[in-house]
Every structure is written in C-alpha cells, then in structure tokens.
mmCIF file of C-alpha atoms in Angstrom:
data_model
loop_
_atom_site.group_PDB
_atom_site.id
_atom_site.type_symbol
_atom_site.label_atom_id
_atom_site.label_comp_id
_atom_site.label_asym_id
_atom_site.label_seq_id
_atom_site.Cartn_x
_atom_site.Cartn_y
_atom_site.Cartn_z
ATOM 1 C CA MET A 1 126.990 52.897 -35.884
ATOM 2 C CA SER A 2 123.378 52.365 -37.515
ATOM 3 C CA TRP A 3 122.350 51.341 -41.321
ATOM 4 C CA ARG A 4 119.701 51.265 -43.939
ATOM 5 C CA LEU A 5 120.988 49.953 -47.429
ATOM 6 C CA PRO A 6 118.636 49.286 -50.505
ATOM 7 C CA THR A 7 120.588 46.611 -52.035
ATOM 8 C CA ALA A 8 119.165 44.517 -55.805
ATOM 9 C CA ALA A 9 120.663 41.301 -56.701
ATOM 10 C CA VAL A 10 121.181 40.722 -60.835
ATOM 11 C CA GLN A 11 120.544 37.857 -62.020
ATOM 12 C CA MET A 12 121.846 36.851 -65.485
ATOM 13 C CA THR A 13 122.520 34.280 -68.397
ATOM 14 C CA ALA A 14 125.616 35.064 -69.191
ATOM 15 C CA ILE A 15 127.029 33.501 -72.934
ATOM 16 C CA ALA A 16 130.231 33.998 -74.847
ATOM 17 C CA ASP A 17 129.453 37.296 -76.050
ATOM 18 C CA LEU A 18 131.251 40.005 -74.096
ATOM 19 C CA ASP A 19 129.818 43.161 -75.459
ATOM 20 C CA ALA A 20 125.779 41.354 -75.173
ATOM 21 C CA ASN A 21 126.261 41.054 -71.651
ATOM 22 C CA LEU A 22 127.581 44.716 -71.072
ATOM 23 C CA ALA A 23 124.485 45.533 -72.537
ATOM 24 C CA VAL A 24 122.142 43.548 -70.350
ATOM 25 C CA VAL A 25 123.778 45.060 -67.419
ATOM 26 C CA ARG A 26 123.611 47.792 -68.252
ATOM 27 C CA LYS A 27 119.904 47.588 -68.485
ATOM 28 C CA LEU A 28 119.630 45.883 -64.994
ATOM 29 C CA VAL A 29 121.441 48.458 -63.327
ATOM 30 C CA ALA A 30 119.517 50.521 -64.534
ATOM 31 C CA GLU A 31 115.974 48.801 -63.376
ATOM 32 C CA ALA A 32 117.889 48.300 -59.815
ATOM 33 C CA ALA A 33 118.678 51.871 -59.461
ATOM 34 C CA GLU A 34 115.306 53.039 -61.156
ATOM 35 C CA GLY A 35 114.038 51.216 -57.764
ATOM 36 C CA GLY A 36 115.870 52.823 -55.142
ATOM 37 C CA ALA A 37 118.949 50.591 -54.566
ATOM 38 C CA ARG A 38 121.787 51.943 -53.368
ATOM 39 C CA LEU A 39 124.375 48.468 -53.377
ATOM 40 C CA VAL A 40 123.812 46.485 -56.486
ATOM 41 C CA LEU A 41 125.272 42.689 -56.526
ATOM 42 C CA LEU A 42 126.013 41.855 -60.525
ATOM 43 C CA PRO A 43 126.486 37.462 -60.230
ATOM 44 C CA GLU A 44 129.570 35.591 -61.006
ATOM 45 C CA CYS A 45 131.197 35.670 -64.838
ATOM 46 C CA PHE A 46 128.972 38.687 -66.113
ATOM 47 C CA PRO A 47 130.921 39.661 -68.897
ATOM 48 C CA PHE A 48 132.098 36.346 -69.947
ATOM 49 C CA LEU A 49 130.610 32.599 -69.479
ATOM 50 C CA GLY A 50 132.497 29.871 -72.419
ATOM 51 C CA ILE A 51 132.000 26.437 -72.588
ATOM 52 C CA LYS A 52 136.255 25.710 -72.070
ATOM 53 C CA GLU A 53 137.365 28.035 -68.617
ATOM 54 C CA GLY A 54 140.486 29.157 -71.097
ATOM 55 C CA ASP A 55 137.953 30.867 -72.859
ATOM 56 C CA LYS A 56 137.915 34.041 -71.029
ATOM 57 C CA MET A 57 140.967 34.634 -71.443
ATOM 58 C CA PRO A 58 140.820 37.209 -74.444
ATOM 59 C CA ILE A 59 138.751 39.094 -72.374
ATOM 60 C CA ALA A 60 140.858 39.825 -69.925
ATOM 61 C CA GLU A 61 141.272 42.710 -67.798
ATOM 62 C CA SER A 62 144.386 44.561 -66.236
ATOM 63 C CA LEU A 63 142.356 46.424 -63.067
ATOM 64 C CA GLU A 64 144.578 49.360 -63.348
ATOM 65 C CA GLU A 65 144.096 49.966 -66.554
ATOM 66 C CA ASP A 66 140.622 51.294 -68.487
ATOM 67 C CA GLY A 67 139.666 48.295 -69.797
ATOM 68 C CA PRO A 68 135.829 47.610 -71.303
ATOM 69 C CA VAL A 69 134.372 45.702 -68.166
ATOM 70 C CA ARG A 70 135.949 47.870 -65.237
ATOM 71 C CA SER A 71 135.252 51.122 -67.548
ATOM 72 C CA THR A 72 131.102 49.919 -67.442
ATOM 73 C CA LEU A 73 130.650 49.198 -64.029
ATOM 74 C CA ALA A 74 132.808 53.057 -63.789
ATOM 75 C CA ALA A 75 130.095 54.456 -65.718
ATOM 76 C CA LEU A 76 127.061 52.886 -64.578
ATOM 77 C CA ALA A 77 128.469 53.387 -60.788
ATOM 78 C CA ARG A 78 128.589 57.262 -61.249
ATOM 79 C CA LYS A 79 125.128 57.363 -64.160
ATOM 80 C CA HIS A 80 123.126 55.503 -61.709
ATOM 81 C CA ASP A 81 124.850 56.971 -57.373
ATOM 82 C CA VAL A 82 125.427 53.349 -56.950
ATOM 83 C CA TRP A 83 128.028 51.122 -55.006
ATOM 84 C CA LEU A 84 128.213 48.341 -57.849
ATOM 85 C CA VAL A 85 129.323 44.760 -56.774
ATOM 86 C CA GLY A 86 131.195 42.942 -60.375
ATOM 87 C CA GLY A 87 130.772 39.666 -59.121
ATOM 88 C CA GLY A 88 132.920 38.325 -61.171
ATOM 89 C CA MET A 89 135.823 38.433 -63.603
ATOM 90 C CA PRO A 90 138.748 37.647 -65.542
ATOM 91 C CA GLU A 91 141.329 39.849 -64.222
ATOM 92 C CA LYS A 92 144.982 39.794 -66.043
ATOM 93 C CA ILE A 93 147.320 38.125 -63.788
ATOM 94 C CA PRO A 94 151.498 39.487 -65.186
ATOM 95 C CA GLY A 95 153.737 37.044 -66.482
ATOM 96 C CA ASP A 96 150.480 34.527 -67.173
ATOM 97 C CA ALA A 97 149.458 33.970 -70.147
ATOM 98 C CA LYS A 98 146.905 30.880 -69.108
ATOM 99 C CA ARG A 99 145.274 32.134 -66.030
ATOM 100 C CA ALA A 100 143.705 34.554 -64.684
ATOM 101 C CA TYR A 101 142.052 35.639 -61.301
ATOM 102 C CA ASN A 102 138.782 35.109 -60.600
ATOM 103 C CA THR A 103 137.630 38.533 -59.224
ATOM 104 C CA ALA A 104 134.370 40.984 -57.206
ATOM 105 C CA VAL A 105 135.151 43.953 -57.477
ATOM 106 C CA VAL A 106 133.882 47.373 -56.014
ATOM 107 C CA VAL A 107 132.995 50.198 -57.261
ATOM 108 C CA ASP A 108 132.112 53.919 -55.281
ATOM 109 C CA PRO A 109 129.448 56.034 -56.049
ATOM 110 C CA LYS A 110 132.107 58.151 -58.040
ATOM 111 C CA GLY A 111 133.377 55.184 -59.962
ATOM 112 C CA GLU A 112 136.544 54.338 -58.731
ATOM 113 C CA LEU A 113 137.437 50.912 -57.643
ATOM 114 C CA ARG A 114 137.306 50.509 -53.476
ATOM 115 C CA ALA A 115 138.409 46.695 -53.131
ATOM 116 C CA ARG A 116 138.914 43.320 -55.108
ATOM 117 C CA TYR A 117 137.955 39.874 -53.654
ATOM 118 C CA ARG A 118 140.165 37.255 -56.000
ATOM 119 C CA LYS A 119 137.907 34.415 -55.391
ATOM 120 C CA ILE A 120 140.226 31.673 -52.426
ATOM 121 C CA HIS A 121 138.315 28.754 -53.632
ATOM 122 C CA LEU A 122 138.419 27.033 -57.042
ATOM 123 C CA PHE A 123 135.733 24.618 -58.608
ATOM 124 C CA ASP A 124 137.063 21.894 -59.505
ATOM 125 C CA VAL A 125 134.719 18.311 -59.924
ATOM 126 C CA ASP A 126 133.147 16.360 -61.742
ATOM 127 C CA ILE A 127 129.405 15.397 -61.579
ATOM 128 C CA PRO A 128 128.730 12.125 -62.376
ATOM 129 C CA GLY A 129 126.017 11.854 -65.251
ATOM 130 C CA GLY A 130 127.003 15.899 -65.531
ATOM 131 C CA ALA A 131 129.614 18.624 -66.641
ATOM 132 C CA VAL A 132 133.216 18.192 -66.098
ATOM 133 C CA LEU A 133 134.431 21.624 -64.779
ATOM 134 C CA ARG A 134 138.634 22.558 -63.234
ATOM 135 C CA GLU A 135 138.661 26.490 -62.560
ATOM 136 C CA SER A 136 141.558 25.830 -61.962
ATOM 137 C CA ASP A 137 142.531 25.110 -65.123
ATOM 138 C CA ALA A 138 142.773 28.868 -66.200
ATOM 139 C CA THR A 139 142.495 30.856 -62.840
ATOM 140 C CA ALA A 140 144.827 31.040 -60.217
ATOM 141 C CA PRO A 141 143.474 31.264 -56.651
ATOM 142 C CA GLY A 142 142.960 34.109 -54.707
ATOM 143 C CA ASP A 143 144.222 33.856 -50.796
ATOM 144 C CA GLN A 144 142.794 37.018 -48.930
ATOM 145 C CA ALA A 145 139.617 38.235 -47.269
ATOM 146 C CA VAL A 146 138.096 40.922 -47.809
ATOM 147 C CA VAL A 147 135.862 43.402 -46.027
ATOM 148 C CA VAL A 148 134.453 46.815 -47.749
ATOM 149 C CA GLU A 149 132.442 49.416 -45.557
ATOM 150 C CA ILE A 150 129.606 50.884 -47.644
ATOM 151 C CA ASP A 151 127.887 53.558 -46.866
ATOM 152 C CA GLY A 152 128.166 52.736 -43.481
ATOM 153 C CA ALA A 153 127.741 48.627 -43.393
ATOM 154 C CA LYS A 154 130.739 46.376 -43.136
ATOM 155 C CA VAL A 155 130.213 44.151 -46.756
ATOM 156 C CA GLY A 156 132.446 40.837 -46.664
ATOM 157 C CA LEU A 157 132.704 39.460 -50.265
ATOM 158 C CA SER A 158 132.779 35.408 -51.588
ATOM 159 C CA ILE A 159 132.126 33.973 -54.816
ATOM 160 C CA CYS A 160 130.370 30.870 -55.628
ATOM 161 C CA TYR A 161 132.439 28.159 -54.695
ATOM 162 C CA ASP A 162 133.139 29.865 -51.605
ATOM 163 C CA LEU A 163 130.178 28.753 -50.530
ATOM 164 C CA ARG A 164 130.659 25.345 -49.210
ATOM 165 C CA PHE A 165 133.667 26.823 -47.216
ATOM 166 C CA PRO A 166 131.816 28.175 -43.632
ATOM 167 C CA GLU A 167 135.619 29.214 -42.133
ATOM 168 C CA LEU A 168 135.649 31.502 -44.497
ATOM 169 C CA TYR A 169 132.569 33.553 -43.159
ATOM 170 C CA ARG A 170 133.832 33.510 -39.851
ATOM 171 C CA GLU A 171 136.736 35.019 -40.850
ATOM 172 C CA LEU A 172 135.282 37.826 -42.389
ATOM 173 C CA VAL A 173 132.908 38.493 -40.050
ATOM 174 C CA ILE A 174 134.511 37.817 -36.606
ATOM 175 C CA ASN A 175 137.999 38.439 -37.812
ATOM 176 C CA GLN A 176 136.788 41.029 -39.949
ATOM 177 C CA GLY A 177 133.543 42.837 -38.779
ATOM 178 C CA ALA A 178 131.028 42.126 -41.920
ATOM 179 C CA GLU A 179 127.222 42.142 -41.285
ATOM 180 C CA VAL A 180 126.587 41.934 -44.838
ATOM 181 C CA LEU A 181 127.618 38.757 -46.903
ATOM 182 C CA LEU A 182 127.888 39.122 -50.848
ATOM 183 C CA LEU A 183 127.500 36.196 -53.066
ATOM 184 C CA PRO A 184 127.951 36.453 -56.542
ATOM 185 C CA ALA A 185 127.337 33.095 -58.543
ATOM 186 C CA ALA A 186 127.353 30.354 -61.064
ATOM 187 C CA PHE A 187 126.214 27.888 -59.091
ATOM 188 C CA THR A 188 125.288 24.779 -61.548
ATOM 189 C CA ALA A 189 121.943 23.700 -62.059
ATOM 190 C CA HIS A 190 123.246 20.339 -60.307
ATOM 191 C CA THR A 191 124.424 21.068 -57.493
ATOM 192 C CA GLY A 192 122.130 24.032 -56.960
ATOM 193 C CA ARG A 193 119.226 21.430 -56.920
ATOM 194 C CA ALA A 194 120.683 19.865 -54.003
ATOM 195 C CA HIS A 195 123.307 22.917 -51.879
ATOM 196 C CA TRP A 196 122.122 26.181 -52.947
ATOM 197 C CA HIS A 197 118.629 26.740 -50.254
ATOM 198 C CA ILE A 198 120.257 25.245 -47.340
ATOM 199 C CA LEU A 199 123.963 26.851 -47.275
ATOM 200 C CA LEU A 200 122.527 29.972 -48.332
ATOM 201 C CA ARG A 201 120.697 30.903 -44.984
ATOM 202 C CA SER A 202 123.181 29.001 -42.746
ATOM 203 C CA ARG A 203 125.859 31.279 -43.745
ATOM 204 C CA ALA A 204 123.081 33.910 -42.429
ATOM 205 C CA ILE A 205 121.748 31.949 -39.468
ATOM 206 C CA GLU A 206 125.058 30.814 -38.062
ATOM 207 C CA ASN A 207 126.706 34.059 -38.154
ATOM 208 C CA GLN A 208 124.295 36.184 -37.843
ATOM 209 C CA ALA A 209 124.253 38.351 -41.218
ATOM 210 C CA TRP A 210 122.397 39.811 -44.538
ATOM 211 C CA VAL A 211 123.340 37.059 -47.666
ATOM 212 C CA VAL A 212 122.961 38.309 -50.722
ATOM 213 C CA ALA A 213 123.075 35.958 -53.269
ATOM 214 C CA ALA A 214 123.525 37.316 -57.105
ATOM 215 C CA ALA A 215 123.413 34.024 -59.921
ATOM 216 C CA GLN A 216 123.459 33.491 -63.211
ATOM 217 C CA ALA A 217 120.602 31.193 -64.796
ATOM 218 C CA ASP A 218 119.267 28.705 -66.855
ATOM 219 C CA GLN A 219 121.415 27.976 -70.349
ATOM 220 C CA HIS A 220 124.135 29.613 -71.323
ATOM 221 C CA ASN A 221 125.573 26.767 -73.824
ATOM 222 C CA GLU A 222 124.598 23.449 -74.831
ATOM 223 C CA LYS A 223 127.606 22.167 -72.046
ATOM 224 C CA ARG A 224 126.843 24.504 -69.277
ATOM 225 C CA ALA A 225 123.061 25.711 -67.431
ATOM 226 C CA SER A 226 122.424 27.127 -64.194
ATOM 227 C CA PHE A 227 120.767 27.077 -60.912
ATOM 228 C CA GLY A 228 119.122 30.490 -60.474
ATOM 229 C CA HIS A 229 117.642 31.082 -57.423
ATOM 230 C CA SER A 230 119.043 34.538 -56.593
ATOM 231 C CA MET A 231 118.289 35.185 -53.287
ATOM 232 C CA ILE A 232 118.762 37.799 -50.418
ATOM 233 C CA VAL A 233 118.567 36.416 -46.969
ATOM 234 C CA ASP A 234 118.190 38.127 -43.275
ATOM 235 C CA PRO A 235 120.362 37.499 -40.088
ATOM 236 C CA TRP A 236 117.093 34.987 -38.850
ATOM 237 C CA GLY A 237 117.182 33.252 -42.363
ATOM 238 C CA THR A 238 114.101 34.239 -44.165
ATOM 239 C CA VAL A 239 114.074 34.937 -47.930
ATOM 240 C CA LEU A 240 113.434 38.448 -48.261
ATOM 241 C CA ALA A 241 113.698 37.585 -52.392
ATOM 242 C CA GLU A 242 114.296 35.354 -55.074
ATOM 243 C CA ARG A 243 114.120 34.734 -58.403
ATOM 244 C CA PRO A 244 114.033 31.252 -59.499
ATOM 245 C CA THR A 245 114.909 31.575 -63.661
ATOM 246 C CA GLY A 246 114.787 34.228 -65.870
ATOM 247 C CA VAL A 247 117.218 37.348 -66.270
ATOM 248 C CA GLY A 248 116.018 40.418 -63.907
ATOM 249 C CA VAL A 249 116.483 41.689 -60.462
ATOM 250 C CA ILE A 250 115.383 41.384 -57.137
ATOM 251 C CA SER A 251 115.675 43.761 -53.567
ATOM 252 C CA ALA A 252 115.193 44.376 -50.580
ATOM 253 C CA VAL A 253 116.613 47.126 -47.470
ATOM 254 C CA LEU A 254 119.230 45.186 -45.751
ATOM 255 C CA ASP A 255 119.376 46.526 -41.464
ATOM 256 C CA LEU A 256 121.620 46.921 -39.266
ATOM 257 C CA SER A 257 118.851 46.709 -36.112
ATOM 258 C CA LEU A 258 117.565 43.413 -37.395
ATOM 259 C CA ILE A 259 121.201 41.734 -36.605
ATOM 260 C CA HIS A 260 121.420 42.765 -33.312
ATOM 261 C CA ILE A 261 117.312 42.381 -32.380
#
C-alpha cells in the first residue's frame, strides 16, 4: 500500500500551568491543520512541565475517564479532522499515588483513543554543572513497544530519552513494521547540544524510516531549559524541517515511496 502523510510537529515552552499550556496546544493544532497536516505531533510534557517530577501528579489522568487533557485532544482531533498524538502526559496508575506513566496517546479524527505508549526508558541523570533529573521519582516505566496505523502508514511511538536506545527502534521497524518513528521530547539544553541532531538522523538512516520529533524549547522555569530544534528527517537522514527555538509548528509531507527507492 502506498501512502502520503502530511505531518506537523508542534514546538512548545510548557510551564507549570495546565490551562495555559492547553491554550497554546489549541492555537498550534489549529495552525498545523490550517497548513494541511493530517497528523499532528505534540511534544513530551505538553500539558505540564514543573520544577520537580512530582509536580505533575495533581494533573495526572486516567485514560479510561474524560479528563481535561484527553477531552481537549479529542475535541481538537474532531474539530480539525486530524490524527493527534499527545506526546507525553501523566497517566494515573491505579493504586500508586506517587507515580504516573509518561504516556503518548494517539487520538483519531473522530476523537477516539486508538493507541497509547508508556515511556520505557526513564531519564535519571546528574549533568555535571547542570540539572539533576530523576524521572523515576514520579514515573513508572512502560514495557511494550507500540505501532499504530495512521492513514495507511505504520507509525512507531517513542518518547524523549528512548532516542538513545536503538534496540527499541529496531523492534518497532523490524518486528512491527514501522515506517514512521515519532519522538516527542523535552531534551535538556545541555544534552541536546551534544547529541540531538546526530541521534535523530541516525535513527532515520539505520532504520530507513521517517523520523518526526516534536520538542520543548527554551526556558520553562529557573531550573529547566529545553533544547528545542523540532525536526522532520527523511529516511536518507536529510532534515526537511527544523525549528531551533521558540513556539511554533514545522511540517512536511511524509511519503512511503522514499523508503523504497
């Protein structure tokens, strides 16, 4: 089956304010849809980004209920007739009041939840002269690789720190047939400068797959800044679209034919 998939990646500077972040999401999803996107990818932490990992817990939702984040995504997908991927939101874990999953959710144009991916690799790091981050303090890891079909394209899901583990992408591509790899992220400014571009292009080249990365950017609070540089990379490793800083949207048309040249 051949396919062409107009795709947009949203770049944000999320803060510790759910309502403010969702207002930005509404604006940028509308902009992406007006530009012709059929698939819109939001970054990791799009609903909330605080100082400490545990700050997110009050806004964690069960995906079996109609909470404010899920209902916003569903309404936007229906309104704009798009596939909308919420790149990383805190999903409640029954019986665990201190941790949530970091979950990417796929919502179809009818507003239905079609897939969820719970981040497998958690970011626990002490950057010399920089931030100390312990995602595992308030996040539980997932354990399943996920591919979902979107308008004929087989799309593999991942989140941020997963990018450093090529075996996940080989599972998505070799064993599950992914042709497009999504990476919503909140890469730190320090690690992004060192590795972001080369890792994204490597994942595209080694897997002969499209890579779409939606990033957080700039200064979120006094202790956290993200690298930005949302990118769309073709299977040859060519960067077709990139936004270094600021809030906005990038787009490109993904095409199966380029994979099979």
